[in-house]
Amino acid sequence: EHRLYLESSGKYEAKSVERIKNDILRMVLGSLKTKLGKALTEDESFREILEKTVRRELDPASAARKILEKLSF
């Protein structure tokens, strides 16, 4: 009965879309975290951002913005 209500009201599909979106985001973020972690030590431009942050020449929020700019987000 409850499922029929959810389906007829469109809430079932909305919940399904939200669940799938969250699953995709979780997977993408996990992959990005791994790749960026590697880039922060292996890619010179990313490593420079990390080193400037360690030396307190950049705050973490600014470092994050610079990294996102390099990724074209």
PDB file of N, CA and C in Angstrom, residues 11-64:
ATOM      1  N   LYS A  11       6.752  10.092  -5.632  1.00  0.00           N
ATOM      2  CA  LYS A  11       7.802  10.126  -4.611  1.00  0.00           C
ATOM      3  C   LYS A  11       8.746   8.928  -4.723  1.00  0.00           C
ATOM      4  N   TYR A  12       8.246   7.810  -5.205  1.00  0.00           N
ATOM      5  CA  TYR A  12       9.090   6.611  -5.351  1.00  0.00           C
ATOM      6  C   TYR A  12      10.194   6.880  -6.362  1.00  0.00           C
ATOM      7  N   GLU A  13       9.820   7.447  -7.481  1.00  0.00           N
ATOM      8  CA  GLU A  13      10.822   7.753  -8.509  1.00  0.00           C
ATOM      9  C   GLU A  13      11.804   8.805  -8.012  1.00  0.00           C
ATOM     10  N   ALA A  14      11.297   9.818  -7.307  1.00  0.00           N
ATOM     11  CA  ALA A  14      12.173  10.870  -6.793  1.00  0.00           C
ATOM     12  C   ALA A  14      13.183  10.289  -5.807  1.00  0.00           C
ATOM     13  N   LYS A  15      12.737   9.385  -4.944  1.00  0.00           N
ATOM     14  CA  LYS A  15      13.657   8.749  -3.987  1.00  0.00           C
ATOM     15  C   LYS A  15      14.673   7.888  -4.721  1.00  0.00           C
ATOM     16  N   SER A  16      14.225   7.202  -5.746  1.00  0.00           N
ATOM     17  CA  SER A  16      15.114   6.353  -6.530  1.00  0.00           C
ATOM     18  C   SER A  16      16.174   7.197  -7.232  1.00  0.00           C
ATOM     19  N   VAL A  17      15.770   8.302  -7.817  1.00  0.00           N
ATOM     20  CA  VAL A  17      16.702   9.202  -8.490  1.00  0.00           C
ATOM     21  C   VAL A  17      17.715   9.743  -7.480  1.00  0.00           C
ATOM     22  N   GLU A  18      17.251  10.152  -6.332  1.00  0.00           N
ATOM     23  CA  GLU A  18      18.136  10.691  -5.292  1.00  0.00           C
ATOM     24  C   GLU A  18      19.132   9.629  -4.817  1.00  0.00           C
ATOM     25  N   ARG A  19      18.669   8.413  -4.622  1.00  0.00           N
ATOM     26  CA  ARG A  19      19.537   7.320  -4.173  1.00  0.00           C
ATOM     27  C   ARG A  19      20.622   7.025  -5.216  1.00  0.00           C
ATOM     28  N   ILE A  20      20.215   6.957  -6.473  1.00  0.00           N
ATOM     29  CA  ILE A  20      21.162   6.674  -7.549  1.00  0.00           C
ATOM     30  C   ILE A  20      22.164   7.826  -7.698  1.00  0.00           C
ATOM     31  N   LYS A  21      21.675   9.065  -7.610  1.00  0.00           N
ATOM     32  CA  LYS A  21      22.559  10.229  -7.682  1.00  0.00           C
ATOM     33  C   LYS A  21      23.607  10.171  -6.573  1.00  0.00           C
ATOM     34  N   ASN A  22      23.178   9.842  -5.358  1.00  0.00           N
ATOM     35  CA  ASN A  22      24.110   9.745  -4.236  1.00  0.00           C
ATOM     36  C   ASN A  22      25.116   8.614  -4.421  1.00  0.00           C
ATOM     37  N   ASP A  23      24.675   7.500  -4.982  1.00  0.00           N
ATOM     38  CA  ASP A  23      25.590   6.387  -5.264  1.00  0.00           C
ATOM     39  C   ASP A  23      26.669   6.818  -6.262  1.00  0.00           C
ATOM     40  N   ILE A  24      26.242   7.507  -7.323  1.00  0.00           N
ATOM     41  CA  ILE A  24      27.182   7.975  -8.336  1.00  0.00           C
ATOM     42  C   ILE A  24      28.166   8.974  -7.732  1.00  0.00           C
ATOM     43  N   LEU A  25      27.648   9.928  -6.970  1.00  0.00           N
ATOM     44  CA  LEU A  25      28.515  10.924  -6.337  1.00  0.00           C
ATOM     45  C   LEU A  25      29.538  10.268  -5.413  1.00  0.00           C
ATOM     46  N   ARG A  26      29.114   9.287  -4.640  1.00  0.00           N
ATOM     47  CA  ARG A  26      30.015   8.590  -3.723  1.00  0.00           C
ATOM     48  C   ARG A  26      31.147   7.923  -4.492  1.00  0.00           C
ATOM     49  N   MET A  27      30.809   7.273  -5.596  1.00  0.00           N
ATOM     50  CA  MET A  27      31.823   6.595  -6.401  1.00  0.00           C
ATOM     51  C   MET A  27      32.782   7.588  -7.067  1.00  0.00           C
ATOM     52  N   VAL A  28      32.227   8.657  -7.628  1.00  0.00           N
ATOM     53  CA  VAL A  28      33.051   9.666  -8.290  1.00  0.00           C
ATOM     54  C   VAL A  28      33.973  10.344  -7.271  1.00  0.00           C
ATOM     55  N   LEU A  29      33.428  10.697  -6.107  1.00  0.00           N
ATOM     56  CA  LEU A  29      34.248  11.367  -5.097  1.00  0.00           C
ATOM     57  C   LEU A  29      35.361  10.462  -4.592  1.00  0.00           C
ATOM     58  N   GLY A  30      35.067   9.183  -4.433  1.00  0.00           N
ATOM     59  CA  GLY A  30      36.104   8.236  -4.008  1.00  0.00           C
ATOM     60  C   GLY A  30      37.226   8.162  -5.023  1.00  0.00           C
ATOM     61  N   SER A  31      36.861   8.103  -6.287  1.00  0.00           N
ATOM     62  CA  SER A  31      37.863   8.044  -7.354  1.00  0.00           C
ATOM     63  C   SER A  31      38.661   9.341  -7.432  1.00  0.00           C
ATOM     64  N   LEU A  32      37.976  10.477  -7.334  1.00  0.00           N
ATOM     65  CA  LEU A  32      38.656  11.768  -7.353  1.00  0.00           C
ATOM     66  C   LEU A  32      39.627  11.908  -6.189  1.00  0.00           C
ATOM     67  N   LYS A  33      39.199  11.465  -5.020  1.00  0.00           N
ATOM     68  CA  LYS A  33      40.061  11.550  -3.839  1.00  0.00           C
ATOM     69  C   LYS A  33      41.352  10.768  -4.071  1.00  0.00           C
ATOM     70  N   THR A  34      41.236   9.579  -4.621  1.00  0.00           N
ATOM     71  CA  THR A  34      42.409   8.757  -4.902  1.00  0.00           C
ATOM     72  C   THR A  34      43.319   9.431  -5.927  1.00  0.00           C
ATOM     73  N   LYS A  35      42.725   9.903  -7.018  1.00  0.00           N
ATOM     74  CA  LYS A  35      43.513  10.524  -8.084  1.00  0.00           C
ATOM     75  C   LYS A  35      44.159  11.833  -7.635  1.00  0.00           C
ATOM     76  N   LEU A  36      43.415  12.647  -6.873  1.00  0.00           N
ATOM     77  CA  LEU A  36      43.981  13.907  -6.400  1.00  0.00           C
ATOM     78  C   LEU A  36      45.064  13.670  -5.362  1.00  0.00           C
ATOM     79  N   GLY A  37      44.881  12.674  -4.520  1.00  0.00           N
ATOM     80  CA  GLY A  37      45.906  12.335  -3.547  1.00  0.00           C
ATOM     81  C   GLY A  37      47.212  11.986  -4.244  1.00  0.00           C
ATOM     82  N   LYS A  38      47.098  11.244  -5.319  1.00  0.00           N
ATOM     83  CA  LYS A  38      48.272  10.867  -6.110  1.00  0.00           C
ATOM     84  C   LYS A  38      48.857  12.101  -6.809  1.00  0.00           C
ATOM     85  N   ALA A  39      48.004  12.937  -7.358  1.00  0.00           N
ATOM     86  CA  ALA A  39      48.457  14.135  -8.073  1.00  0.00           C
ATOM     87  C   ALA A  39      49.182  15.107  -7.145  1.00  0.00           C
ATOM     88  N   LEU A  40      48.753  15.185  -5.879  1.00  0.00           N
ATOM     89  CA  LEU A  40      49.385  16.111  -4.940  1.00  0.00           C
ATOM     90  C   LEU A  40      50.838  15.747  -4.660  1.00  0.00           C
ATOM     91  N   THR A  41      51.222  14.524  -4.945  1.00  0.00           N
ATOM     92  CA  THR A  41      52.621  14.144  -4.748  1.00  0.00           C
ATOM     93  C   THR A  41      53.357  13.934  -6.065  1.00  0.00           C
ATOM     94  N   GLU A  42      52.645  13.630  -7.131  1.00  0.00           N
ATOM     95  CA  GLU A  42      53.304  13.292  -8.396  1.00  0.00           C
ATOM     96  C   GLU A  42      53.285  14.403  -9.437  1.00  0.00           C
ATOM     97  N   ASP A  43      52.284  15.255  -9.423  1.00  0.00           N
ATOM     98  CA  ASP A  43      52.172  16.332 -10.406  1.00  0.00           C
ATOM     99  C   ASP A  43      52.789  17.606  -9.823  1.00  0.00           C
ATOM    100  N   GLU A  44      53.713  18.196 -10.569  1.00  0.00           N
ATOM    101  CA  GLU A  44      54.459  19.349 -10.061  1.00  0.00           C
ATOM    102  C   GLU A  44      53.561  20.519  -9.657  1.00  0.00           C
ATOM    103  N   SER A  45      52.578  20.860 -10.464  1.00  0.00           N
ATOM    104  CA  SER A  45      51.732  22.018 -10.151  1.00  0.00           C
ATOM    105  C   SER A  45      50.868  21.764  -8.910  1.00  0.00           C
ATOM    106  N   PHE A  46      50.380  20.546  -8.763  1.00  0.00           N
ATOM    107  CA  PHE A  46      49.597  20.218  -7.570  1.00  0.00           C
ATOM    108  C   PHE A  46      50.501  20.144  -6.336  1.00  0.00           C
ATOM    109  N   ARG A  47      51.689  19.586  -6.525  1.00  0.00           N
ATOM    110  CA  ARG A  47      52.635  19.474  -5.421  1.00  0.00           C
ATOM    111  C   ARG A  47      53.025  20.870  -4.921  1.00  0.00           C
ATOM    112  N   GLU A  48      53.163  21.814  -5.846  1.00  0.00           N
ATOM    113  CA  GLU A  48      53.488  23.193  -5.470  1.00  0.00           C
ATOM    114  C   GLU A  48      52.390  23.792  -4.597  1.00  0.00           C
ATOM    115  N   ILE A  49      51.152  23.532  -4.940  1.00  0.00           N
ATOM    116  CA  ILE A  49      50.028  24.020  -4.130  1.00  0.00           C
ATOM    117  C   ILE A  49      50.106  23.411  -2.733  1.00  0.00           C
ATOM    118  N   LEU A  50      50.360  22.131  -2.663  1.00  0.00           N
ATOM    119  CA  LEU A  50      50.474  21.452  -1.367  1.00  0.00           C
ATOM    120  C   LEU A  50      51.615  22.060  -0.551  1.00  0.00           C
ATOM    121  N   GLU A  51      52.767  22.242  -1.179  1.00  0.00           N
ATOM    122  CA  GLU A  51      53.929  22.777  -0.463  1.00  0.00           C
ATOM    123  C   GLU A  51      53.684  24.202   0.030  1.00  0.00           C
ATOM    124  N   LYS A  52      53.035  25.030  -0.792  1.00  0.00           N
ATOM    125  CA  LYS A  52      52.703  26.397  -0.360  1.00  0.00           C
ATOM    126  C   LYS A  52      51.735  26.376   0.825  1.00  0.00           C
ATOM    127  N   THR A  53      50.852  25.413   0.831  1.00  0.00           N
ATOM    128  CA  THR A  53      49.897  25.299   1.933  1.00  0.00           C
ATOM    129  C   THR A  53      50.619  24.859   3.205  1.00  0.00           C
ATOM    130  N   VAL A  54      51.550  23.916   3.064  1.00  0.00           N
ATOM    131  CA  VAL A  54      52.337  23.452   4.215  1.00  0.00           C
ATOM    132  C   VAL A  54      53.159  24.606   4.790  1.00  0.00           C
ATOM    133  N   ARG A  55      53.709  25.462   3.916  1.00  0.00           N
ATOM    134  CA  ARG A  55      54.497  26.609   4.365  1.00  0.00           C
ATOM    135  C   ARG A  55      53.619  27.774   4.824  1.00  0.00           C
ATOM    136  N   ARG A  56      52.322  27.576   4.795  1.00  0.00           N
ATOM    137  CA  ARG A  56      51.325  28.574   5.201  1.00  0.00           C
ATOM    138  C   ARG A  56      51.329  29.819   4.303  1.00  0.00           C
ATOM    139  N   GLU A  57      51.760  29.630   3.076  1.00  0.00           N
ATOM    140  CA  GLU A  57      51.666  30.699   2.092  1.00  0.00           C
ATOM    141  C   GLU A  57      50.282  30.712   1.459  1.00  0.00           C
ATOM    142  N   LEU A  58      49.598  29.597   1.566  1.00  0.00           N
ATOM    143  CA  LEU A  58      48.212  29.440   1.091  1.00  0.00           C
ATOM    144  C   LEU A  58      47.416  28.793   2.210  1.00  0.00           C
ATOM    145  N   ASP A  59      46.190  29.254   2.381  1.00  0.00           N
ATOM    146  CA  ASP A  59      45.320  28.567   3.339  1.00  0.00           C
ATOM    147  C   ASP A  59      44.646  27.399   2.607  1.00  0.00           C
ATOM    148  N   PRO A  60      44.169  26.402   3.337  1.00  0.00           N
ATOM    149  CA  PRO A  60      43.573  25.226   2.690  1.00  0.00           C
ATOM    150  C   PRO A  60      42.408  25.547   1.747  1.00  0.00           C
ATOM    151  N   ALA A  61      41.596  26.530   2.091  1.00  0.00           N
ATOM    152  CA  ALA A  61      40.462  26.877   1.214  1.00  0.00           C
ATOM    153  C   ALA A  61      40.959  27.439  -0.118  1.00  0.00           C
ATOM    154  N   SER A  62      41.976  28.282  -0.068  1.00  0.00           N
ATOM    155  CA  SER A  62      42.551  28.830  -1.305  1.00  0.00           C
ATOM    156  C   SER A  62      43.214  27.733  -2.118  1.00  0.00           C
ATOM    157  N   ALA A  63      43.896  26.815  -1.440  1.00  0.00           N
ATOM    158  CA  ALA A  63      44.521  25.686  -2.126  1.00  0.00           C
ATOM    159  C   ALA A  63      43.463  24.856  -2.845  1.00  0.00           C
ATOM    160  N   ALA A  64      42.368  24.605  -2.166  1.00  0.00           N
ATOM    161  CA  ALA A  64      41.283  23.824  -2.769  1.00  0.00           C
ATOM    162  C   ALA A  64      40.731  24.541  -4.002  1.00  0.00           C
TER     163      ALA A  64
END
